[in-house]
Amino acid sequence: MLAGAPGLNAEKFYELVLDNIDDPYPTYRQFRDADGLHRIMRPGTGREPEWLVMRYDAAATVLTGRGFGRRAAVPGSLPAAGAATIVGREHPVLSTLVENWLVFMDPPRHTMVRSIVSDCLAKRVRAGFREKTEKIVRDLVARISAQLSIEFVSEFATVVPMLVNLETLGVPRADWRWMCERTTALQEGSSFRPGNRKNRLATAEDAALTLDEYFRAALSERRRIPREDLMSDLLAAEWGDCPVDDDLLVGTCVHILAAGNETMRNALSKIVLLLLRNKEILNILLIEPALAPDVIDELVRLDPPAQMVTRWAYRDERIAGHDVSRGDKITIVLGSANRDPARFCEPDTLRLDRPRRQHGGFGMGIHYCLGSALARVETEVSLDAMLTLLPELRVASDPVCYGKDLIFHGPQELRLVRT
């Protein structure tokens, strides 16, 4: 039990969140009010002990501090041969894939890879990213606007980011459903989803194998005949002293595809749901559509599409009155930190007068979301295209069913009907 919080058991935190996954914020509030950090020992679960970070200042300390990193291995280096990996050596393709995801790297490798990928993404933005996104969204809105009923998650929120990411990478649009299935299966490897992880890792390994084969073949084609796409940009980049091979290039392509799709799907779904439940905000946007960036930014704070991130302590640290030891796992609950009343006035209220980008919805520090600028464009374009349609729609049934995922948070299905 936690001191000062009768009946509050940190070992039950994830269970409580999953039981209230459509609205985990009251659970977060209970733990945040009790303390900024909580220790979970997890005896008999097969998972390592960890710290939960619930408050904003402590979250900022961990996410921006040099004493914390993304790897349980030796900081600043790749794991030695035979060392434990993120998902385990028994899943070799999945392991190699995620070892080469930028989000799991530390400096100096992270610094070098991030700089190059950032430059390549910036080139795609200059090559008409907004215009291409507008075309994709317009075509999709034209298709669904004639329907009496729309399943928004599968018919819009999943399709837009996938088509945009495929366009950016240079993958044929015809492959989008296959890519959706593979990237969804890949996320089954997450340790933050319920169910038998051994089976989920097997599913993720199969998906990793097919995606690895696909992108190795695509990269080989672009070595012969370069195109105007991100894969060609990555191949043509000046990598300098940064070791680059197909493992890194494939991992980067899959990471952009998988992470960007799931977070954007949730963000788009939750924005529409929020506006349909808050007609006052919708009416303000209809009158002043230029306020859309403020609404989007505030939603990312209020109800972020990614709820948690993990770090490991690389040295002994004292955080919010607690002694954290070198090697300890730390889970930062962004959904809680973003509603910390010590940081935000009226934290549970959507307010359009807050300063932008002063929250942790896109992360903090060196791992601040690399695709945040692209995500803002996608969201703004999608919201602009949907605005005239939303007054004619209502949510078909409440409560809305949310996916059982502790990190990627959003509706599993969102049925909308015409009023």
Short mmCIF file of C-alpha atoms in Angstrom, two decimals:
data_model
loop_
_atom_site.label_atom_id
_atom_site.label_comp_id
_atom_site.label_asym_id
_atom_site.label_seq_id
_atom_site.Cartn_x
_atom_site.Cartn_y
_atom_site.Cartn_z
CA MET A 1 0.00 0.00 0.00
CA LEU A 2 1.03 3.59 -0.53
CA ALA A 3 1.62 5.93 2.37
CA GLY A 4 -1.16 8.48 2.65
CA ALA A 5 -3.34 6.62 0.15
CA PRO A 6 -5.38 3.90 1.88
CA GLY A 7 -6.36 1.09 -0.49
CA LEU A 8 -4.17 2.34 -3.36
CA ASN A 9 -1.94 -0.53 -4.53
CA ALA A 10 0.75 0.27 -7.09
CA GLU A 11 0.90 -3.39 -8.14
CA LYS A 12 -2.67 -2.97 -9.46
CA PHE A 13 -1.94 0.17 -11.51
CA TYR A 14 -1.92 -1.38 -14.98
CA GLU A 15 -4.90 -3.57 -14.16
CA LEU A 16 -6.88 -0.50 -13.06
CA VAL A 17 -5.90 1.42 -16.19
CA LEU A 18 -6.94 -1.43 -18.49
CA ASP A 19 -10.25 -1.81 -16.63
CA ASN A 20 -10.92 1.89 -17.33
CA ILE A 21 -9.10 2.22 -20.62
CA ASP A 22 -11.71 4.52 -22.20
CA ASP A 23 -10.98 7.07 -19.44
CA PRO A 24 -7.81 6.25 -17.47
CA TYR A 25 -7.42 9.81 -16.14
CA PRO A 26 -9.24 9.37 -12.80
CA THR A 27 -6.91 6.43 -12.09
CA TYR A 28 -3.90 8.55 -13.00
CA ARG A 29 -5.19 11.31 -10.73
CA GLN A 30 -5.41 8.96 -7.74
CA PHE A 31 -1.80 7.87 -8.14
CA ARG A 32 -0.53 11.35 -8.99
CA ASP A 33 -2.21 12.88 -5.94
CA ALA A 34 -0.69 10.19 -3.72
CA ASP A 35 2.90 10.63 -4.97
CA GLY A 36 4.99 11.67 -7.96
CA LEU A 37 6.68 8.24 -8.18
CA HIS A 38 5.46 4.75 -7.35
CA ARG A 39 7.45 1.53 -7.18
CA ILE A 40 6.03 -1.65 -8.73
CA MET A 41 7.82 -4.86 -7.81
CA ARG A 42 5.63 -7.29 -9.86
CA PRO A 43 6.54 -10.50 -7.98
CA GLY A 44 5.80 -13.63 -10.01
CA THR A 45 4.81 -11.80 -13.21
CA GLY A 46 8.02 -12.41 -15.15
CA ARG A 47 8.43 -8.65 -15.66
CA GLU A 48 11.11 -6.49 -14.12
CA PRO A 49 10.36 -4.06 -11.29
CA GLU A 50 9.78 -0.47 -12.38
CA TRP A 51 9.02 3.06 -11.27
CA LEU A 52 5.88 4.91 -12.38
CA VAL A 53 6.36 8.65 -12.93
CA MET A 54 3.06 10.49 -12.56
CA ARG A 55 3.89 14.21 -12.25
CA TYR A 56 5.13 16.70 -14.83
CA ASP A 57 8.35 17.88 -13.16
CA ALA A 58 9.52 14.34 -12.48
CA ALA A 59 8.63 13.35 -16.07
CA ALA A 60 10.67 16.28 -17.41
CA THR A 61 13.61 15.30 -15.18
CA VAL A 62 13.69 11.78 -16.60
CA LEU A 63 12.95 12.63 -20.23
CA THR A 64 15.51 15.44 -20.48
CA GLY A 65 18.17 14.17 -18.04
CA ARG A 66 21.44 12.69 -19.23
CA GLY A 67 21.28 10.05 -16.53
CA PHE A 68 18.45 8.21 -18.29
CA GLY A 69 18.26 6.35 -21.59
CA ARG A 70 16.23 4.02 -23.78
CA ARG A 71 18.28 0.89 -23.27
CA ALA A 72 18.66 -1.58 -20.46
CA ALA A 73 22.12 -2.36 -21.88
CA VAL A 74 25.26 -0.27 -21.42
CA PRO A 75 24.42 3.37 -22.18
CA GLY A 76 25.85 4.90 -25.32
CA SER A 77 26.58 1.63 -27.10
CA LEU A 78 24.98 -1.29 -28.85
CA PRO A 79 24.49 -4.44 -26.78
CA ALA A 80 27.38 -6.86 -26.83
CA ALA A 81 27.05 -10.19 -28.59
CA GLY A 82 24.79 -12.44 -26.57
CA ALA A 83 23.47 -9.59 -24.43
CA ALA A 84 19.77 -9.24 -23.74
CA THR A 85 17.89 -7.30 -26.40
CA ILE A 86 14.64 -5.38 -26.33
CA VAL A 87 12.50 -8.36 -27.32
CA GLY A 88 14.92 -11.29 -26.86
CA ARG A 89 17.19 -13.30 -29.14
CA GLU A 90 14.52 -15.96 -29.68
CA HIS A 91 12.82 -13.51 -32.08
CA PRO A 92 15.81 -12.55 -34.24
CA VAL A 93 14.11 -10.58 -37.03
CA LEU A 94 11.89 -8.58 -34.66
CA SER A 95 14.87 -8.01 -32.38
CA THR A 96 17.06 -6.67 -35.19
CA LEU A 97 14.22 -4.52 -36.47
CA VAL A 98 13.47 -2.71 -33.21
CA GLU A 99 17.17 -2.45 -32.27
CA ASN A 100 17.34 -0.15 -35.29
CA TRP A 101 14.37 2.02 -34.36
CA LEU A 102 15.44 5.54 -33.52
CA VAL A 103 13.20 5.56 -30.45
CA PHE A 104 15.33 2.79 -28.86
CA MET A 105 18.71 4.40 -29.52
CA ASP A 106 20.91 6.47 -27.20
CA PRO A 107 23.60 9.01 -28.10
CA PRO A 108 25.90 9.09 -29.92
CA ARG A 109 24.18 6.76 -32.39
CA HIS A 110 20.79 8.37 -31.76
CA THR A 111 22.20 11.84 -32.42
CA MET A 112 23.73 10.86 -35.76
CA VAL A 113 20.79 8.83 -37.04
CA ARG A 114 18.19 11.37 -35.92
CA SER A 115 20.01 14.21 -37.69
CA ILE A 116 20.12 12.34 -41.01
CA VAL A 117 16.52 11.06 -40.85
CA SER A 118 15.33 14.53 -39.86
CA ASP A 119 17.05 16.04 -42.91
CA CYS A 120 15.49 13.42 -45.18
CA LEU A 121 12.02 14.05 -43.74
CA ALA A 122 12.50 17.80 -44.17
CA LYS A 123 13.29 17.19 -47.84
CA ARG A 124 10.00 15.31 -48.22
CA VAL A 125 8.15 18.23 -46.60
CA ARG A 126 9.72 20.63 -49.08
CA ALA A 127 8.71 18.28 -51.88
CA GLY A 128 5.00 19.04 -51.32
CA PHE A 129 4.05 17.04 -48.24
CA ARG A 130 1.08 19.29 -47.36
CA GLU A 131 -0.29 19.31 -50.91
CA LYS A 132 -0.05 15.52 -51.21
CA THR A 133 -1.70 15.10 -47.81
CA GLU A 134 -4.53 17.45 -48.82
CA LYS A 135 -5.16 15.40 -51.97
CA ILE A 136 -5.32 12.13 -50.00
CA VAL A 137 -7.67 13.63 -47.40
CA ARG A 138 -9.95 15.36 -49.93
CA ASP A 139 -10.42 12.16 -51.89
CA LEU A 140 -11.24 10.22 -48.74
CA VAL A 141 -13.68 12.80 -47.37
CA ALA A 142 -15.45 12.91 -50.74
CA ARG A 143 -15.90 9.16 -50.53
CA ILE A 144 -17.28 8.99 -46.99
CA SER A 145 -19.37 12.18 -47.16
CA ALA A 146 -22.08 10.39 -49.14
CA GLN A 147 -22.43 7.61 -46.55
CA LEU A 148 -25.21 7.53 -43.96
CA SER A 149 -22.95 5.67 -41.53
CA ILE A 150 -19.17 5.88 -41.12
CA GLU A 151 -16.87 3.68 -39.08
CA PHE A 152 -14.38 6.48 -38.61
CA VAL A 153 -11.41 4.48 -37.29
CA SER A 154 -11.20 1.99 -40.17
CA GLU A 155 -12.57 4.22 -42.94
CA PHE A 156 -10.64 7.41 -42.22
CA ALA A 157 -8.32 7.54 -39.18
CA THR A 158 -6.42 4.40 -40.21
CA VAL A 159 -6.36 5.15 -43.92
CA VAL A 160 -5.06 8.75 -43.88
CA PRO A 161 -1.78 8.20 -41.98
CA MET A 162 -1.09 4.94 -43.78
CA LEU A 163 -1.53 6.48 -47.25
CA VAL A 164 0.48 9.54 -46.25
CA ASN A 165 3.31 7.41 -44.85
CA LEU A 166 3.33 5.17 -47.91
CA GLU A 167 3.43 8.23 -50.17
CA THR A 168 6.36 9.63 -48.18
CA LEU A 169 8.30 6.36 -48.15
CA GLY A 170 7.53 5.58 -51.79
CA VAL A 171 5.46 2.43 -51.24
CA PRO A 172 2.64 1.77 -53.76
CA ARG A 173 -0.78 2.84 -52.46
CA ALA A 174 -2.19 -0.53 -53.52
CA ASP A 175 -0.22 -2.16 -50.68
CA TRP A 176 -1.86 -0.13 -47.90
CA ARG A 177 -4.15 -2.85 -46.52
CA TRP A 178 -1.33 -5.38 -46.42
CA MET A 179 0.88 -2.80 -44.68
CA CYS A 180 -1.87 -2.07 -42.15
CA GLU A 181 -2.18 -5.74 -41.28
CA ARG A 182 1.59 -6.18 -40.92
CA THR A 183 2.20 -3.07 -38.82
CA THR A 184 -0.76 -3.87 -36.57
CA ALA A 185 0.63 -7.38 -36.04
CA LEU A 186 4.06 -5.91 -35.34
CA GLN A 187 2.70 -3.91 -32.40
CA GLU A 188 1.61 -7.17 -30.75
CA GLY A 189 5.19 -7.44 -29.54
CA SER A 190 4.63 -4.57 -27.09
CA SER A 191 5.02 -5.50 -23.43
CA PHE A 192 2.23 -3.03 -22.61
CA ARG A 193 -0.57 -5.07 -24.22
CA PRO A 194 -2.54 -7.70 -22.30
CA GLY A 195 -2.59 -11.38 -23.17
CA ASN A 196 0.00 -14.10 -23.67
CA ARG A 197 3.16 -12.26 -24.70
CA LYS A 198 4.82 -15.39 -26.07
CA ASN A 199 2.03 -15.76 -28.62
CA ARG A 200 1.99 -12.03 -29.35
CA LEU A 201 5.75 -12.00 -29.93
CA ALA A 202 5.39 -14.89 -32.37
CA THR A 203 2.81 -12.87 -34.30
CA ALA A 204 5.09 -9.84 -34.28
CA GLU A 205 8.08 -11.92 -35.45
CA ASP A 206 6.09 -13.17 -38.47
CA ALA A 207 5.12 -9.58 -39.32
CA ALA A 208 8.69 -8.40 -38.88
CA LEU A 209 9.93 -11.07 -41.27
CA THR A 210 7.58 -10.05 -44.09
CA LEU A 211 8.21 -6.32 -43.57
CA ASP A 212 11.97 -6.92 -43.49
CA GLU A 213 11.80 -8.80 -46.79
CA TYR A 214 9.58 -6.14 -48.36
CA PHE A 215 11.78 -3.17 -47.50
CA ARG A 216 15.06 -4.92 -48.33
CA ALA A 217 13.69 -5.58 -51.81
CA ALA A 218 12.39 -2.00 -52.12
CA LEU A 219 15.75 -0.54 -51.06
CA SER A 220 17.53 -2.80 -53.55
CA GLU A 221 15.30 -1.45 -56.34
CA ARG A 222 16.12 2.14 -55.37
CA ARG A 223 19.83 1.45 -55.42
CA ARG A 224 19.39 0.56 -59.09
CA ILE A 225 16.88 3.28 -59.94
CA PRO A 226 16.49 6.10 -57.36
CA ARG A 227 13.09 7.76 -57.00
CA GLU A 228 11.63 10.87 -55.40
CA ASP A 229 10.85 9.25 -52.05
CA LEU A 230 12.19 8.85 -48.53
CA MET A 231 13.83 5.48 -49.17
CA SER A 232 15.91 7.01 -51.96
CA ASP A 233 16.72 10.00 -49.75
CA LEU A 234 18.00 7.70 -47.01
CA LEU A 235 20.19 5.82 -49.47
CA ALA A 236 21.61 9.05 -50.89
CA ALA A 237 22.25 10.67 -47.50
CA GLU A 238 25.77 11.45 -46.30
CA TRP A 239 26.00 9.19 -43.26
CA GLY A 240 29.62 10.14 -42.47
CA ASP A 241 30.93 8.32 -39.38
CA CYS A 242 27.53 6.77 -38.64
CA PRO A 243 27.56 3.03 -39.48
CA VAL A 244 24.71 2.35 -41.90
CA ASP A 245 23.51 -0.93 -43.38
CA ASP A 246 20.22 -2.39 -44.53
CA ASP A 247 19.31 -3.34 -40.96
CA LEU A 248 19.29 0.34 -40.03
CA LEU A 249 17.54 1.46 -43.23
CA VAL A 250 14.83 -1.18 -42.96
CA GLY A 251 14.33 -0.45 -39.27
CA THR A 252 13.96 3.27 -40.00
CA CYS A 253 11.37 2.67 -42.74
CA VAL A 254 9.32 0.30 -40.61
CA HIS A 255 9.53 2.60 -37.58
CA ILE A 256 8.19 5.57 -39.58
CA LEU A 257 5.40 3.40 -40.92
CA ALA A 258 4.37 1.66 -37.68
CA ALA A 259 4.72 4.43 -35.09
CA GLY A 260 3.31 7.13 -37.33
CA ASN A 261 0.27 5.11 -38.28
CA GLU A 262 -0.87 4.09 -34.80
CA THR A 263 -0.39 7.46 -33.10
CA MET A 264 -2.06 9.39 -35.93
CA ARG A 265 -5.01 6.99 -36.04
CA ASN A 266 -5.63 7.57 -32.36
CA ALA A 267 -5.12 11.34 -32.59
CA LEU A 268 -7.57 11.74 -35.47
CA SER A 269 -10.19 9.51 -33.84
CA LYS A 270 -9.97 11.30 -30.50
CA ILE A 271 -10.15 14.75 -32.07
CA VAL A 272 -13.37 13.88 -33.88
CA LEU A 273 -14.81 12.22 -30.78
CA LEU A 274 -13.96 15.24 -28.65
CA LEU A 275 -15.55 17.69 -31.09
CA LEU A 276 -18.73 15.66 -31.39
CA ARG A 277 -18.98 15.51 -27.59
CA ASN A 278 -18.14 19.22 -27.23
CA LYS A 279 -20.29 21.06 -29.76
CA GLU A 280 -19.25 24.39 -28.25
CA ILE A 281 -15.65 23.81 -29.36
CA LEU A 282 -16.87 22.55 -32.75
CA ASN A 283 -18.93 25.70 -33.24
CA ILE A 284 -15.94 27.88 -32.36
CA LEU A 285 -13.89 26.07 -34.98
CA LEU A 286 -16.61 26.45 -37.60
CA ILE A 287 -16.56 30.20 -37.02
CA GLU A 288 -12.78 30.46 -36.62
CA PRO A 289 -11.10 27.52 -38.40
CA ALA A 290 -7.72 29.21 -37.89
CA LEU A 291 -7.95 28.04 -34.26
CA ALA A 292 -7.52 24.41 -35.36
CA PRO A 293 -3.79 24.26 -34.39
CA ASP A 294 -4.70 25.41 -30.85
CA VAL A 295 -7.40 22.74 -30.54
CA ILE A 296 -5.06 20.05 -31.84
CA ASP A 297 -2.23 21.00 -29.51
CA GLU A 298 -4.53 21.17 -26.50
CA LEU A 299 -6.03 17.78 -27.33
CA VAL A 300 -2.57 16.22 -27.52
CA ARG A 301 -2.00 17.54 -24.01
CA LEU A 302 -5.42 16.60 -22.67
CA ASP A 303 -5.74 13.16 -24.23
CA PRO A 304 -2.45 12.11 -25.87
CA PRO A 305 -2.44 9.29 -28.44
CA ALA A 306 0.66 7.83 -26.74
CA GLN A 307 0.17 7.51 -22.97
CA MET A 308 3.46 6.10 -21.69
CA VAL A 309 7.17 5.87 -22.52
CA THR A 310 9.98 3.99 -20.80
CA ARG A 311 13.54 4.83 -19.78
CA TRP A 312 16.30 3.18 -17.73
CA ALA A 313 18.45 4.87 -15.11
CA TYR A 314 22.10 4.94 -16.16
CA ARG A 315 23.24 6.12 -12.73
CA ASP A 316 21.83 6.52 -9.25
CA GLU A 317 19.44 9.48 -9.15
CA ARG A 318 17.09 11.10 -6.64
CA ILE A 319 13.74 12.05 -8.19
CA ALA A 320 10.86 13.67 -6.36
CA GLY A 321 12.16 12.43 -3.02
CA HIS A 322 12.82 8.85 -4.17
CA ASP A 323 16.15 7.08 -4.68
CA VAL A 324 16.27 5.53 -8.15
CA SER A 325 19.12 3.09 -8.68
CA ARG A 326 21.28 2.56 -11.73
CA GLY A 327 19.61 -0.02 -13.97
CA ASP A 328 16.06 0.68 -12.75
CA LYS A 329 13.28 0.72 -15.32
CA ILE A 330 11.14 3.87 -15.33
CA THR A 331 7.73 4.28 -17.00
CA ILE A 332 6.69 7.88 -17.56
CA VAL A 333 2.90 8.20 -17.68
CA LEU A 334 2.52 11.11 -20.12
CA GLY A 335 -1.26 11.03 -19.80
CA SER A 336 -0.86 11.79 -16.10
CA ALA A 337 1.99 14.32 -16.38
CA ASN A 338 0.01 16.31 -18.96
CA ARG A 339 -2.78 16.78 -16.41
CA ASP A 340 -0.62 17.71 -13.45
CA PRO A 341 -2.33 20.68 -11.73
CA ALA A 342 1.08 21.88 -10.54
CA ARG A 343 1.90 22.54 -14.21
CA PHE A 344 -1.47 23.24 -15.87
CA CYS A 345 -4.37 25.37 -14.63
CA GLU A 346 -7.65 23.43 -14.88
CA PRO A 347 -5.76 20.43 -16.28
CA ASP A 348 -8.86 18.35 -17.05
CA THR A 349 -10.41 21.12 -19.18
CA LEU A 350 -9.79 21.83 -22.85
CA ARG A 351 -8.69 25.47 -23.00
CA LEU A 352 -7.72 27.32 -26.17
CA ASP A 353 -5.77 30.02 -24.33
CA ARG A 354 -2.89 27.77 -23.24
CA PRO A 355 0.59 28.42 -24.67
CA ARG A 356 1.30 25.83 -27.33
CA ARG A 357 3.87 23.03 -27.06
CA GLN A 358 4.42 23.34 -23.32
CA HIS A 359 3.34 19.78 -22.57
CA GLY A 360 4.73 16.27 -23.01
CA GLY A 361 2.25 14.97 -25.56
CA PHE A 362 5.00 14.60 -28.18
CA GLY A 363 7.60 13.60 -25.61
CA MET A 364 10.49 15.72 -24.34
CA GLY A 365 14.24 15.94 -24.69
CA ILE A 366 16.27 14.23 -27.40
CA HIS A 367 13.43 11.79 -28.16
CA TYR A 368 10.87 14.53 -28.84
CA CYS A 369 8.70 13.09 -31.63
CA LEU A 370 10.66 13.37 -34.86
CA GLY A 371 7.47 13.33 -36.92
CA SER A 372 5.59 15.93 -34.85
CA ALA A 373 5.71 18.57 -37.59
CA LEU A 374 4.34 16.10 -40.14
CA ALA A 375 1.73 14.90 -37.65
CA ARG A 376 0.52 18.47 -37.12
CA VAL A 377 0.13 18.95 -40.87
CA GLU A 378 -1.79 15.67 -41.25
CA THR A 379 -4.08 16.53 -38.36
CA GLU A 380 -4.72 20.10 -39.45
CA VAL A 381 -5.49 19.05 -43.02
CA SER A 382 -7.79 16.24 -41.84
CA LEU A 383 -9.65 18.45 -39.40
CA ASP A 384 -10.07 21.20 -41.99
CA ALA A 385 -11.56 18.72 -44.47
CA MET A 386 -13.87 17.15 -41.88
CA LEU A 387 -15.19 20.39 -40.34
CA THR A 388 -18.12 20.91 -42.68
CA LEU A 389 -19.13 17.26 -42.32
CA LEU A 390 -19.03 17.01 -38.51
CA PRO A 391 -22.18 19.09 -37.74
CA GLU A 392 -24.18 16.47 -39.63
CA LEU A 393 -22.79 13.55 -37.62
CA ARG A 394 -23.24 12.06 -34.16
CA VAL A 395 -21.66 9.19 -32.28
CA ALA A 396 -23.85 6.14 -32.86
CA SER A 397 -23.38 4.66 -29.40
CA ASP A 398 -21.66 5.41 -26.12
CA PRO A 399 -19.52 4.26 -24.43
CA VAL A 400 -17.03 4.04 -27.30
CA CYS A 401 -14.92 0.88 -27.25
CA TYR A 402 -11.19 1.56 -26.78
CA GLY A 403 -8.32 -0.74 -27.67
CA LYS A 404 -6.69 -2.59 -24.75
CA ASP A 405 -3.31 -0.93 -25.10
CA LEU A 406 -1.49 0.91 -22.34
CA ILE A 407 0.67 2.99 -24.68
CA PHE A 408 -1.25 3.66 -27.89
CA HIS A 409 -4.57 5.00 -26.64
CA GLY A 410 -7.66 5.48 -28.78
CA PRO A 411 -11.03 4.12 -29.92
CA GLN A 412 -11.02 0.67 -31.43
CA GLU A 413 -14.19 1.58 -33.32
CA LEU A 414 -16.03 4.87 -33.75
CA ARG A 415 -19.35 4.53 -35.55
CA LEU A 416 -20.80 7.84 -36.73
CA VAL A 417 -24.27 8.35 -38.24
CA ARG A 418 -25.98 11.30 -39.86
CA THR A 419 -28.34 13.28 -37.64
#
